[in-house]
Amino acid sequence: MLQRRLSLAFAMFLCGIVYALPGSGAPSESAAPLVLPPSPYAILSPRILRPPAIDAFPLCIPPNLDSDLDEIARTAASGRLQDAIKGLESYATQGRALPFGGNLLWSTIVARAADKKGARVTAEKKLHDELIDGGPVGPSVCAHLELARIMILLERFPDAAAQAALARRLSPELARPDKMMEAADFYKAEALYFSNHPVKAKALYKVLAQSKTRRTVAAARLRLTDIEFDAGERAVTRRDYGDLLAGATAFGASEIGWAPRVAESHIAGGDLAEAHSWLRRYLRSMPSADAAAAVGLRFADVLAALGKVDDARIAIENVAAKWSGRPVGVVAALRKIDLDLSRLSPEKKRIELRKHARSGHRGISLYAKTLLGRLLWESGDRYGALDVYARLAYENPRAELVDDVTPDIERLLNEAAENARNDENCAAYVRGLSERRALLARYAETPGPFIRLGECYELLGFPETALDVYRDVTRAFGAKVAREVSLPVARAALASGDVGAARTAARAGVRVGGDRGPHWSLLLGEAELFDGKLKVAAEILGPLVEARQPDGDELRAIASLAKAAARLPRAKAYGDSLAKAIAALPVEARFDRLEQFGEACLLSAETLRRNGDGPAAVSLYGEAVEALPDGARRAEAAYWLGALEDDRGRSIAAWQLAAKMPDAGTWRRLAENELRMVGLRGAVGREAQPPADLSR
């Protein structure tokens, strides 16, 4: 046991991975599995996960060989390749000529014995030369099959498919061609699989899986499981892998070659303890340095998910140090940030991620952008995160290297739209989305955030831009958003001065009715108001205000009715209705549109004052003073508050506020005159009460 632990530790040391082996073996499955970071294989190279070729067929033995050659061929088929080669060499040492087909058989056996790339290239050339010289059909078929096998190992897949096709074409000339045709079909399927033609390969493997030979069936089923794994069905393949690989050596495969894939299937199924076990076995096998580094990162992911954070940090830091400046080293550095194992400050993390986001290595660039977007989002920079995620979605359309970020884009857009309820946040929303709205619309799932963007443009006084946004929404989402966009489009048309189009749309909407009927009535009233038809507008808007409609747009209806009523000669009833509606407005409705609320209060107070209800107007003038920004409108409210207030001290305070107001115009002079009159009255014996402080 100790020797096994030492050999594993030594293997990990060679691969640049340091891991303190747990005393009790693999961690318990009871550890709660977490969501692991993106696969390092996908980021660096999918080839790391590519399974080995399967040596599903033993050495081909041609029928009807010379008796001496037949014995040598059977010796080779039993696995004693060197003995077979020595038997063939004895012909040369004895000065005897090989029987017809002997040279082809010799080259085929030598090719099967080749286990290095150089030896395989030499064997492949020798086989070609012998085939050119010609020979019996049996040895020729076997030579073509061996060529197909070698070319698959040399990753010359089109050539392998061609050799398999030649073997199949010659096989019917033999007395019993079934096994050779089956081998040809298998090598063709392998060539198709490794050439990224999984559909064609799958069709062949399905036929092979019905073979009468158990070895062929097992090999075909293993490759069908590989195809299912490659298609993304990873969790469902773990049981098949376990069953098939248990006897892998019986059909030319090995557990170790598939270990990273099996580990990924267990990760997808949530079985991190089993994934941990497979990754340990792979690292114990002393793989190539590049593969060991990538698998070591995945091993660190599993360790972190199982709560072995210190071991995970050590493993990642060793990969980062050993492979500094190489892609796998960069991924290790990014992995520390991803798993929150980095000791860098948030600002330094941001600098590091922005640097790697500009990397020429596509996988590293996409991974860094994923982490940068998440970091910006967590720090509250929604628009920065949206910018990063929009570029990431554009550069990674099939989510092949890192996870799909379109759900994150949707969540960020909805968060930002929900936050853009008042004028100030609307301005930030417009600034954040204006330059990238067309790109974001490609990846959004719902039109709501963009409709909200158009509404924000309206509120900020850019109705033409709002119309452009609504057109973009219609182009991006099609006819399914026509109903949602029709009202905002009509409203923006009215704000742009197209009263006729807005009125026509509003009348049609009112006729249709439904839950949006009050909103269409409001728009119709605003259209009549825009055209100067004050009485008609008030008759439409009055019932809406009394009914506290439309839902969510009550303040807009109040403001529009107040504009109409303030210019009508007899509007006492409207003034009372406005006062009651303003008093009933919820607090959030006031503060979300504070300036609009102040304007509505001022115009409603003016309506009441002009119709002789000064006491009722006082409270509305006070609300207007509190809500409106500095300027002529606030000075007007302060002046009339002072003029109508019964408390003389509060009157003086209101006039003082108006007199000090910047950009107050005529209202400042009127307030100053009132204050001078107060002074004159004081001089003749009428003492004013001490002014109350209204400056708050």
XYZ file of C-alpha atoms in Angstrom:
696
model
C 0.000 0.000 0.000
C 2.816 2.367 0.928
C 4.574 1.598 -2.357
C 1.415 2.484 -4.308
C 1.124 5.800 -2.453
C 4.758 6.623 -3.161
C 4.404 5.776 -6.861
C 1.344 8.049 -7.118
C 3.094 10.867 -5.303
C 6.112 10.470 -7.595
C 3.889 10.553 -10.684
C 2.224 13.731 -9.477
C 5.596 15.279 -8.703
C 6.739 14.626 -12.268
C 3.530 16.177 -13.624
C 3.992 19.314 -11.534
C 1.187 18.414 -9.139
C 1.612 18.202 -5.379
C -1.195 16.532 -3.509
C -1.308 15.317 0.059
C -2.949 11.924 -0.263
C -5.786 11.512 2.222
C -5.137 8.816 4.760
C -8.495 7.137 4.190
C -8.281 6.904 0.375
C -10.890 8.561 -1.855
C -13.182 11.137 -0.208
C -16.610 10.042 0.840
C -19.472 10.419 -1.627
C -21.444 12.091 1.139
C -19.611 15.339 0.360
C -22.089 17.640 -1.349
C -21.166 18.072 -5.022
C -20.797 21.645 -6.189
C -20.952 23.166 -9.650
C -17.469 22.835 -11.085
C -15.738 25.454 -13.263
C -15.580 25.023 -17.048
C -13.616 21.983 -18.136
C -9.902 22.714 -18.646
C -10.006 20.276 -21.570
C -12.533 22.458 -23.409
C -10.532 25.609 -22.673
C -7.128 24.207 -23.632
C -7.821 21.492 -26.195
C -10.656 18.970 -26.593
C -8.018 16.488 -27.826
C -7.076 15.811 -24.198
C -10.470 14.147 -23.740
C -10.332 12.259 -27.025
C -10.383 8.502 -26.373
C -7.692 6.197 -27.767
C -8.183 4.023 -30.829
C -9.566 0.570 -30.063
C -7.547 -2.474 -31.167
C -10.739 -4.454 -31.508
C -9.408 -7.000 -34.001
C -6.441 -9.327 -33.577
C -3.916 -9.752 -36.329
C -5.594 -10.794 -39.547
C -4.701 -14.365 -40.628
C -5.179 -14.853 -44.388
C -6.790 -18.138 -45.452
C -5.118 -20.736 -47.692
C -1.561 -19.846 -46.746
C 1.387 -22.105 -47.354
C 1.625 -24.493 -44.375
C 4.854 -22.886 -43.089
C 3.393 -19.377 -43.363
C 0.141 -20.475 -41.766
C 1.992 -21.657 -38.659
C 3.918 -18.360 -38.465
C 0.690 -16.341 -38.882
C -0.975 -18.250 -36.043
C 2.040 -17.631 -33.840
C 1.685 -13.893 -34.555
C -2.080 -13.977 -33.958
C -1.491 -15.461 -30.490
C 0.488 -12.336 -29.617
C 3.981 -13.772 -30.058
C 4.885 -11.260 -32.747
C 8.651 -11.384 -32.285
C 8.677 -15.190 -32.550
C 6.717 -14.899 -35.809
C 9.161 -12.329 -37.164
C 12.094 -14.613 -36.252
C 10.371 -17.471 -38.086
C 10.117 -15.344 -41.225
C 13.714 -14.194 -40.865
C 14.833 -17.831 -40.792
C 13.898 -18.093 -44.477
C 16.470 -15.437 -45.276
C 19.173 -16.939 -43.068
C 18.655 -20.331 -44.675
C 18.686 -18.802 -48.145
C 15.145 -19.980 -48.818
C 12.627 -17.853 -50.751
C 9.400 -16.953 -49.002
C 6.275 -18.536 -50.476
C 3.933 -16.339 -52.508
C 2.414 -13.760 -50.141
C 5.109 -14.246 -47.527
C 6.527 -10.716 -47.875
C 3.065 -9.190 -47.369
C 2.527 -11.321 -44.274
C 5.940 -10.348 -42.943
C 5.257 -6.615 -43.429
C 1.826 -6.999 -41.821
C 3.274 -8.666 -38.702
C 6.050 -6.047 -38.438
C 3.402 -3.317 -38.696
C 1.393 -4.926 -35.887
C 4.524 -5.047 -33.706
C 5.328 -1.338 -34.263
C 4.533 0.633 -31.079
C 6.237 3.968 -31.819
C 5.387 6.605 -34.376
C 8.633 6.216 -36.316
C 8.298 2.444 -36.492
C 4.703 2.762 -37.666
C 5.646 5.201 -40.430
C 8.354 2.779 -41.631
C 5.957 -0.177 -41.462
C 3.306 1.752 -43.369
C 5.771 2.537 -46.180
C 6.899 -1.092 -46.329
C 3.290 -2.328 -46.556
C 2.594 0.084 -49.410
C 5.658 -1.151 -51.284
C 4.651 -4.806 -50.851
C 1.092 -4.110 -52.013
C 2.465 -2.477 -55.151
C 4.463 -5.634 -55.842
C 1.245 -7.642 -55.497
C 0.301 -10.858 -53.732
C -2.562 -13.253 -53.028
C -5.951 -11.803 -52.105
C -5.866 -13.054 -48.499
C -2.574 -11.396 -47.464
C -3.552 -8.266 -49.455
C -6.798 -7.891 -47.514
C -4.922 -8.323 -44.227
C -2.323 -5.774 -45.340
C -5.018 -3.217 -46.188
C -6.658 -3.785 -42.783
C -3.333 -3.336 -40.995
C -2.684 -0.179 -43.014
C -6.086 1.157 -41.937
C -5.215 0.410 -38.297
C -1.775 2.062 -38.523
C -3.144 5.152 -40.258
C -5.731 5.574 -37.517
C -2.902 5.449 -34.968
C -0.976 7.981 -37.101
C -4.145 10.162 -37.234
C -4.379 9.974 -41.041
C -8.063 9.238 -40.931
C -9.091 9.764 -44.600
C -6.264 7.400 -45.674
C -7.445 4.888 -43.061
C -11.001 5.006 -44.448
C -9.661 4.446 -47.967
C -7.645 1.381 -46.892
C -10.667 -0.042 -45.039
C -12.754 0.426 -48.194
C -10.134 -1.435 -50.289
C -10.076 -4.303 -47.781
C -13.861 -4.567 -47.872
C -13.931 -4.528 -51.654
C -11.439 -7.421 -51.866
C -12.935 -9.491 -49.022
C -15.817 -11.105 -51.011
C -13.190 -12.918 -53.105
C -12.281 -14.981 -50.035
C -14.037 -18.168 -49.009
C -15.164 -16.831 -45.576
C -14.973 -13.033 -45.728
C -17.265 -12.109 -42.779
C -14.597 -11.348 -40.177
C -12.486 -9.328 -42.592
C -15.489 -7.311 -43.803
C -16.418 -6.685 -40.182
C -12.884 -5.470 -39.434
C -12.992 -3.208 -42.510
C -16.309 -1.727 -41.343
C -14.907 -1.153 -37.854
C -11.796 0.648 -39.097
C -13.952 2.763 -41.406
C -16.190 3.647 -38.454
C -13.098 4.563 -36.408
C -11.828 6.797 -39.214
C -15.221 8.515 -39.443
C -15.425 8.947 -35.669
C -11.993 10.552 -35.383
C -12.724 12.721 -38.478
C -15.697 14.292 -36.656
C -18.407 12.489 -38.617
C -20.290 11.044 -35.619
C -23.598 10.449 -37.430
C -22.055 8.259 -40.136
C -19.827 6.530 -37.591
C -22.775 5.858 -35.294
C -24.690 4.132 -38.079
C -21.768 1.739 -38.668
C -21.180 1.096 -34.955
C -24.872 0.241 -34.501
C -24.566 -2.462 -37.176
C -21.332 -3.735 -35.608
C -23.016 -3.884 -32.201
C -25.248 -6.633 -33.640
C -22.226 -8.795 -34.521
C -21.975 -12.413 -33.435
C -18.478 -11.707 -32.107
C -18.549 -10.530 -28.492
C -15.293 -8.621 -28.904
C -16.725 -6.584 -31.791
C -19.973 -5.975 -29.907
C -18.144 -4.664 -26.827
C -15.871 -2.390 -28.893
C -18.808 -0.993 -30.888
C -20.836 -0.392 -27.712
C -17.900 1.445 -26.126
C -17.592 3.711 -29.145
C -21.359 4.339 -29.190
C -20.999 5.408 -25.554
C -18.179 7.754 -26.627
C -20.448 9.299 -29.262
C -23.177 9.787 -26.644
C -20.619 11.409 -24.327
C -19.418 13.731 -27.111
C -23.028 14.751 -27.793
C -23.315 16.102 -24.237
C -25.161 13.184 -22.627
C -22.409 12.782 -20.077
C -24.326 11.884 -16.934
C -26.111 8.968 -18.647
C -22.856 7.426 -19.937
C -21.234 6.741 -16.578
C -22.921 3.373 -16.032
C -22.181 2.227 -19.600
C -18.547 3.223 -19.220
C -18.323 1.322 -15.945
C -19.796 -1.856 -17.438
C -17.800 -1.767 -20.667
C -14.402 -0.751 -19.300
C -14.448 -3.437 -16.607
C -13.316 -5.901 -19.299
C -11.707 -3.393 -21.654
C -8.484 -5.317 -22.244
C -10.503 -8.184 -23.733
C -11.420 -6.095 -26.774
C -8.396 -3.871 -27.291
C -9.178 -0.984 -24.936
C -7.845 0.101 -21.533
C -9.486 1.756 -18.550
C -6.760 4.383 -18.214
C -7.244 5.738 -21.730
C -10.862 6.537 -20.915
C -10.308 7.693 -17.315
C -10.688 11.482 -17.899
C -13.910 10.877 -19.861
C -15.310 8.557 -17.203
C -14.436 11.130 -14.536
C -16.314 13.807 -16.518
C -19.349 11.546 -16.765
C -19.324 11.085 -12.980
C -18.919 14.836 -12.481
C -21.954 15.435 -14.697
C -23.865 12.875 -12.625
C -22.836 14.501 -9.339
C -20.665 11.585 -8.162
C -17.513 13.507 -7.273
C -16.015 10.705 -5.181
C -16.008 8.356 -8.179
C -14.622 11.137 -10.409
C -11.860 11.648 -7.838
C -11.028 7.927 -7.991
C -10.790 7.831 -11.824
C -8.620 10.955 -11.968
C -6.249 9.502 -9.369
C -5.909 6.324 -11.411
C -5.123 8.333 -14.518
C -2.452 10.415 -12.782
C -0.946 7.219 -11.344
C -0.458 5.922 -14.907
C 2.244 8.551 -15.608
C 0.605 10.204 -18.646
C 2.234 12.786 -20.906
C 3.115 16.065 -19.206
C 0.534 18.178 -21.108
C -2.287 15.765 -20.372
C -1.215 15.423 -16.729
C -1.293 19.199 -16.227
C -4.829 19.541 -17.644
C -6.100 16.492 -15.745
C -4.356 17.842 -12.642
C -6.435 21.025 -12.901
C -9.606 18.963 -13.142
C -8.413 16.943 -10.156
C -8.022 20.241 -8.251
C -11.593 21.204 -9.223
C -12.883 17.981 -7.693
C -10.745 18.432 -4.582
C -12.133 21.942 -4.081
C -15.695 20.714 -4.583
C -15.093 17.999 -1.979
C -13.899 20.593 0.517
C -10.152 19.882 0.236
C -9.405 23.527 -0.499
C -5.768 23.548 0.633
C -4.926 20.505 -1.496
C -6.678 22.115 -4.462
C -4.729 25.351 -4.004
C -1.391 23.511 -3.833
C -2.185 21.495 -6.953
C -3.193 24.589 -8.950
C -0.222 26.663 -7.756
C 2.207 23.929 -8.784
C 0.711 23.717 -12.277
C 0.777 27.520 -12.544
C 4.426 27.650 -11.450
C 5.653 24.729 -13.577
C 3.836 25.904 -16.719
C 4.135 29.677 -16.246
C 3.628 31.527 -19.509
C 2.130 28.469 -21.203
C -1.630 28.183 -21.811
C -2.142 25.552 -19.107
C -0.264 27.768 -16.616
C -2.493 30.732 -17.472
C -5.606 28.579 -17.016
C -4.235 27.516 -13.619
C -3.830 31.178 -12.609
C -7.389 31.910 -13.767
C -8.618 28.812 -11.925
C -7.376 30.257 -8.639
C -9.560 33.299 -9.208
C -12.491 31.142 -10.322
C -12.350 28.925 -7.216
C -11.760 31.948 -4.951
C -8.324 30.652 -3.991
C -6.456 33.764 -5.136
C -5.067 36.231 -2.615
C -5.215 39.140 -5.089
C -7.342 42.187 -4.294
C -10.522 42.695 -6.370
C -8.830 45.493 -8.319
C -5.783 43.361 -9.149
C -8.064 40.487 -10.132
C -9.874 42.837 -12.496
C -6.565 43.955 -14.055
C -5.411 40.345 -14.422
C -8.680 39.231 -15.999
C -8.776 42.156 -18.443
C -5.235 41.287 -19.543
C -6.103 37.649 -20.224
C -9.422 38.609 -21.828
C -7.297 40.104 -24.645
C -5.313 36.876 -25.053
C -4.812 35.454 -28.533
C -5.697 32.007 -27.165
C -9.445 31.729 -27.747
C -10.187 29.425 -24.830
C -8.242 31.571 -22.337
C -9.837 34.769 -23.656
C -13.364 33.386 -23.279
C -12.659 31.954 -19.828
C -11.174 35.255 -18.620
C -14.197 37.149 -19.954
C -16.519 34.777 -18.084
C -14.697 35.456 -14.814
C -14.445 39.199 -15.505
C -18.181 39.456 -16.151
C -18.922 37.624 -12.925
C -16.506 39.811 -10.938
C -18.040 43.026 -12.326
C -21.550 41.766 -11.600
C -20.657 40.849 -8.015
C -19.115 44.301 -7.501
C -22.349 45.986 -8.651
C -21.184 47.063 -12.120
C -24.135 45.632 -14.059
C -23.423 47.530 -17.249
C -19.757 46.544 -17.278
C -20.806 42.921 -16.803
C -23.363 43.239 -19.610
C -20.695 44.614 -21.928
C -18.398 41.662 -21.190
C -21.178 39.068 -21.445
C -22.463 40.513 -24.732
C -19.002 40.173 -26.277
C -18.666 36.702 -24.773
C -21.990 35.552 -26.239
C -20.977 36.947 -29.636
C -17.572 35.222 -29.584
C -18.862 31.927 -28.168
C -22.210 31.423 -29.946
C -22.461 27.670 -29.376
C -21.187 27.784 -25.767
C -18.571 25.214 -26.786
C -15.731 26.345 -24.526
C -17.396 27.993 -21.545
C -20.945 27.973 -20.247
C -23.744 29.763 -22.065
C -24.037 33.307 -20.671
C -27.386 34.232 -22.269
C -29.281 33.408 -19.030
C -26.894 35.770 -17.190
C -27.510 38.475 -19.809
C -31.255 38.061 -19.283
C -30.921 38.303 -15.492
C -28.665 41.359 -15.702
C -31.017 43.104 -18.123
C -34.022 42.416 -15.906
C -32.155 43.622 -12.812
C -31.088 46.825 -14.560
C -34.582 47.411 -15.983
C -36.174 46.874 -12.565
C -33.730 49.358 -11.070
C -34.476 51.989 -13.763
C -37.708 53.193 -12.191
C -36.925 56.826 -11.448
C -35.462 59.566 -13.636
C -31.928 59.294 -12.239
C -31.722 55.521 -12.703
C -33.315 55.860 -16.142
C -30.432 58.089 -17.184
C -27.920 55.482 -15.986
C -29.878 52.756 -17.785
C -29.782 54.714 -21.045
C -26.045 55.354 -20.690
C -25.406 51.699 -19.890
C -27.375 50.178 -22.772
C -27.405 52.792 -25.519
C -24.232 51.651 -27.325
C -24.871 47.909 -27.119
C -28.645 47.557 -27.270
C -28.698 45.965 -30.735
C -26.099 43.360 -29.719
C -27.825 42.599 -26.410
C -31.187 42.198 -28.159
C -29.709 39.241 -30.072
C -29.213 37.315 -26.837
C -32.116 38.517 -24.675
C -35.015 36.131 -24.208
C -37.707 38.709 -23.419
C -38.358 42.212 -24.795
C -39.193 43.812 -21.434
C -35.786 45.390 -20.707
C -35.682 47.034 -24.149
C -39.234 48.320 -23.895
C -38.129 49.820 -20.582
C -35.162 51.402 -22.364
C -37.522 53.050 -24.836
C -39.676 54.326 -21.965
C -36.578 55.794 -20.331
C -35.720 57.631 -23.539
C -39.274 59.025 -23.499
C -38.964 60.176 -19.893
C -35.653 61.863 -20.649
C -37.179 63.717 -23.594
C -35.875 61.679 -26.551
C -39.029 60.253 -28.163
C -37.406 59.800 -31.581
C -34.699 57.599 -30.055
C -37.421 55.720 -28.172
C -39.081 54.954 -31.505
C -35.755 53.611 -32.818
C -35.522 51.330 -29.792
C -39.064 50.028 -30.307
C -38.258 49.304 -33.956
C -35.165 47.352 -32.839
C -37.323 45.389 -30.383
C -39.819 44.523 -33.119
C -37.035 43.390 -35.451
C -35.397 41.296 -32.721
C -38.511 39.634 -31.303
C -40.921 39.695 -34.232
C -44.706 39.751 -34.206
C -44.942 38.201 -30.748
C -44.100 41.593 -29.175
C -46.484 43.646 -31.316
C -49.037 43.947 -28.518
C -46.427 44.887 -25.916
C -44.772 47.477 -28.142
C -47.883 49.064 -29.677
C -48.645 51.293 -26.680
C -45.059 52.566 -26.165
C -44.742 53.207 -29.922
C -47.953 55.258 -29.974
C -46.823 57.169 -26.892
C -43.445 57.946 -28.462
C -45.186 59.018 -31.678
C -47.257 61.511 -29.677
C -44.157 62.869 -27.945
C -42.553 63.245 -31.386
C -45.506 65.362 -32.541
C -47.391 62.764 -34.602
C -50.723 63.423 -32.892
C -52.836 61.851 -35.639
C -51.070 58.491 -35.491
C -51.165 58.457 -31.688
C -54.893 59.361 -31.599
C -55.774 56.675 -34.175
C -53.859 54.002 -32.264
C -55.352 55.117 -28.940
C -58.934 54.990 -30.240
C -58.317 51.487 -31.583
C -56.873 50.437 -28.230
C -59.835 51.888 -26.325
C -62.235 49.973 -28.567
C -60.372 46.714 -27.922
C -60.403 47.398 -24.174
C -59.022 44.717 -21.893
C -56.431 45.261 -19.188
C -54.659 47.889 -21.316
C -57.825 49.867 -22.021
C -57.111 52.498 -19.309
C -53.585 53.007 -20.685
C -55.003 53.635 -24.152
C -57.571 56.059 -22.666
C -54.744 57.952 -20.990
C -52.911 58.213 -24.306
C -56.085 59.405 -26.056
C -56.535 62.094 -23.397
C -52.911 63.177 -23.813
C -53.384 63.372 -27.604
C -56.410 65.671 -27.174
C -54.459 67.759 -24.676
C -51.546 68.006 -27.125
C -54.037 69.309 -29.741
C -55.362 71.936 -27.335
C -58.762 70.261 -26.821
C -58.707 70.869 -23.091
C -62.333 70.075 -22.276
C -62.307 66.818 -24.297
C -59.003 65.825 -22.673
C -60.347 66.550 -19.172
C -63.499 64.517 -19.831
C -61.347 61.523 -20.811
C -58.766 61.926 -18.045
C -61.112 62.844 -15.189
C -62.698 59.364 -14.804
C -59.254 57.766 -14.932
C -57.991 59.933 -12.076
C -61.097 59.300 -9.974
C -60.743 55.542 -10.546
C -57.004 55.684 -9.697
C -56.146 54.324 -13.139
C -54.289 53.207 -15.166
C -52.463 50.868 -12.835
C -48.818 51.898 -12.552
C -49.414 55.133 -14.486
C -51.640 56.985 -11.994
C -49.197 59.900 -11.660
C -49.056 60.342 -15.430
C -52.848 60.584 -15.591
C -52.869 63.079 -12.675
C -50.182 65.225 -14.344
C -52.040 65.261 -17.680
C -55.398 66.152 -16.087
C -53.691 68.872 -14.021
C -52.324 70.439 -17.241
C -55.775 70.484 -18.790
C -57.641 71.656 -15.661
C -55.184 74.499 -14.973
C -56.186 76.083 -18.320
C -59.949 75.516 -18.075
C -62.104 78.441 -16.805
C -64.267 76.391 -14.422
C -62.542 73.297 -13.118
C -63.271 73.178 -9.348
C -64.466 69.551 -9.555
C -61.303 68.517 -11.351
C -59.214 70.328 -8.729
C -60.893 68.434 -5.891
C -60.469 65.150 -7.733
C -56.790 65.891 -8.304
C -56.203 66.753 -4.654
C -57.759 63.467 -3.515
C -55.816 61.460 -6.101
C -52.509 63.083 -5.113
C -53.179 62.354 -1.449
C -53.852 58.698 -2.308
C -50.641 58.209 -4.304
C -48.277 55.681 -2.710
C -44.955 57.034 -1.515
C -42.909 55.094 -4.090
C -44.986 56.540 -6.959
C -44.110 60.040 -5.765
C -40.392 59.501 -5.331
C -39.865 57.490 -8.516
C -41.025 60.519 -10.546
C -40.410 63.319 -8.090
C -40.282 66.195 -10.575
C -43.410 65.014 -12.385
C -45.141 64.721 -8.998
C -44.123 68.280 -8.097
C -45.412 69.577 -11.454
C -48.751 67.827 -10.908
C -49.050 69.316 -7.406
C -48.289 72.829 -8.714
C -50.849 72.659 -11.538
C -53.503 71.088 -9.275
C -52.921 73.812 -6.677
C -53.254 76.445 -9.413
C -56.567 74.914 -10.489
C -57.891 75.047 -6.937
C -56.604 78.613 -6.357
C -58.115 79.924 -9.586
C -61.429 78.372 -8.619
C -61.435 80.007 -5.193
C -60.244 77.163 -2.946
C -57.087 78.720 -1.511
C -56.949 76.615 1.696
C -57.001 73.363 -0.306
C -54.313 74.723 -2.595
C -51.892 75.473 0.250
C -50.976 71.850 0.978
C -50.426 71.156 -2.728
C -48.188 74.207 -3.084
C -46.215 72.892 -0.100
C -45.834 69.488 -1.786
C -44.664 71.211 -4.955
C -42.022 73.220 -3.056
C -40.666 69.993 -1.556
C -40.670 68.024 -4.828
C -39.594 70.474 -7.541
C -35.943 71.281 -8.280
C -34.674 74.847 -7.906
C -35.940 77.138 -10.621
C -38.905 79.215 -11.732
C -41.529 76.513 -11.072
C -40.408 75.944 -7.490
C -40.194 79.716 -6.912
C -43.776 80.048 -8.208
C -44.978 77.383 -5.763
C -43.121 79.066 -2.880
C -44.574 82.485 -3.777
C -48.177 81.244 -3.811
C -47.586 79.233 -0.660
C -46.546 82.438 1.059
C -49.501 84.347 -0.396
C -52.116 81.790 0.742
C -50.598 80.649 4.037
C -52.524 81.834 7.105
C -49.451 81.621 9.319
C -47.569 84.886 8.686
C -44.229 83.454 9.748
C -44.530 80.589 7.267
C -45.535 83.073 4.570
C -42.366 85.081 5.137
C -40.245 81.919 5.111
C -41.820 80.843 1.783
C -41.161 84.269 0.220
C -37.590 84.239 1.501
C -37.101 80.857 -0.172
C -38.487 82.207 -3.470
C -36.349 85.367 -3.216
C -33.160 83.287 -2.850
C -34.089 80.808 -5.574
C -31.634 80.712 -8.541
C -33.184 81.187 -11.999
C -36.498 82.195 -10.396
C -37.188 85.075 -12.825
C -40.344 87.112 -12.128
C -41.243 85.074 -9.050
C -38.115 86.246 -7.268
C -39.042 89.899 -7.820
C -42.615 89.271 -6.643
C -41.333 87.544 -3.499
C -38.899 90.402 -2.818
C -41.780 92.907 -3.150
C -43.835 90.925 -0.641
C -40.926 90.883 1.792
C -40.523 94.674 1.410
C -44.228 95.100 2.148
C -43.787 93.015 5.280
C -40.982 95.343 6.314
C -43.140 98.427 5.691
C -45.963 96.968 7.763
C -43.503 96.287 10.558
C -42.320 99.867 10.417
C -45.832 101.161 11.055
C -46.362 98.848 14.019
C -47.427 95.516 12.492
C -44.832 93.119 13.778
C -44.390 89.959 11.703
C -44.109 86.623 13.422
C -40.673 84.942 13.314
C -40.329 83.096 10.008
C -40.362 79.310 9.984
C -37.549 77.570 8.120
C -38.837 76.109 4.839
C -35.430 75.780 3.243
C -35.410 72.075 4.012
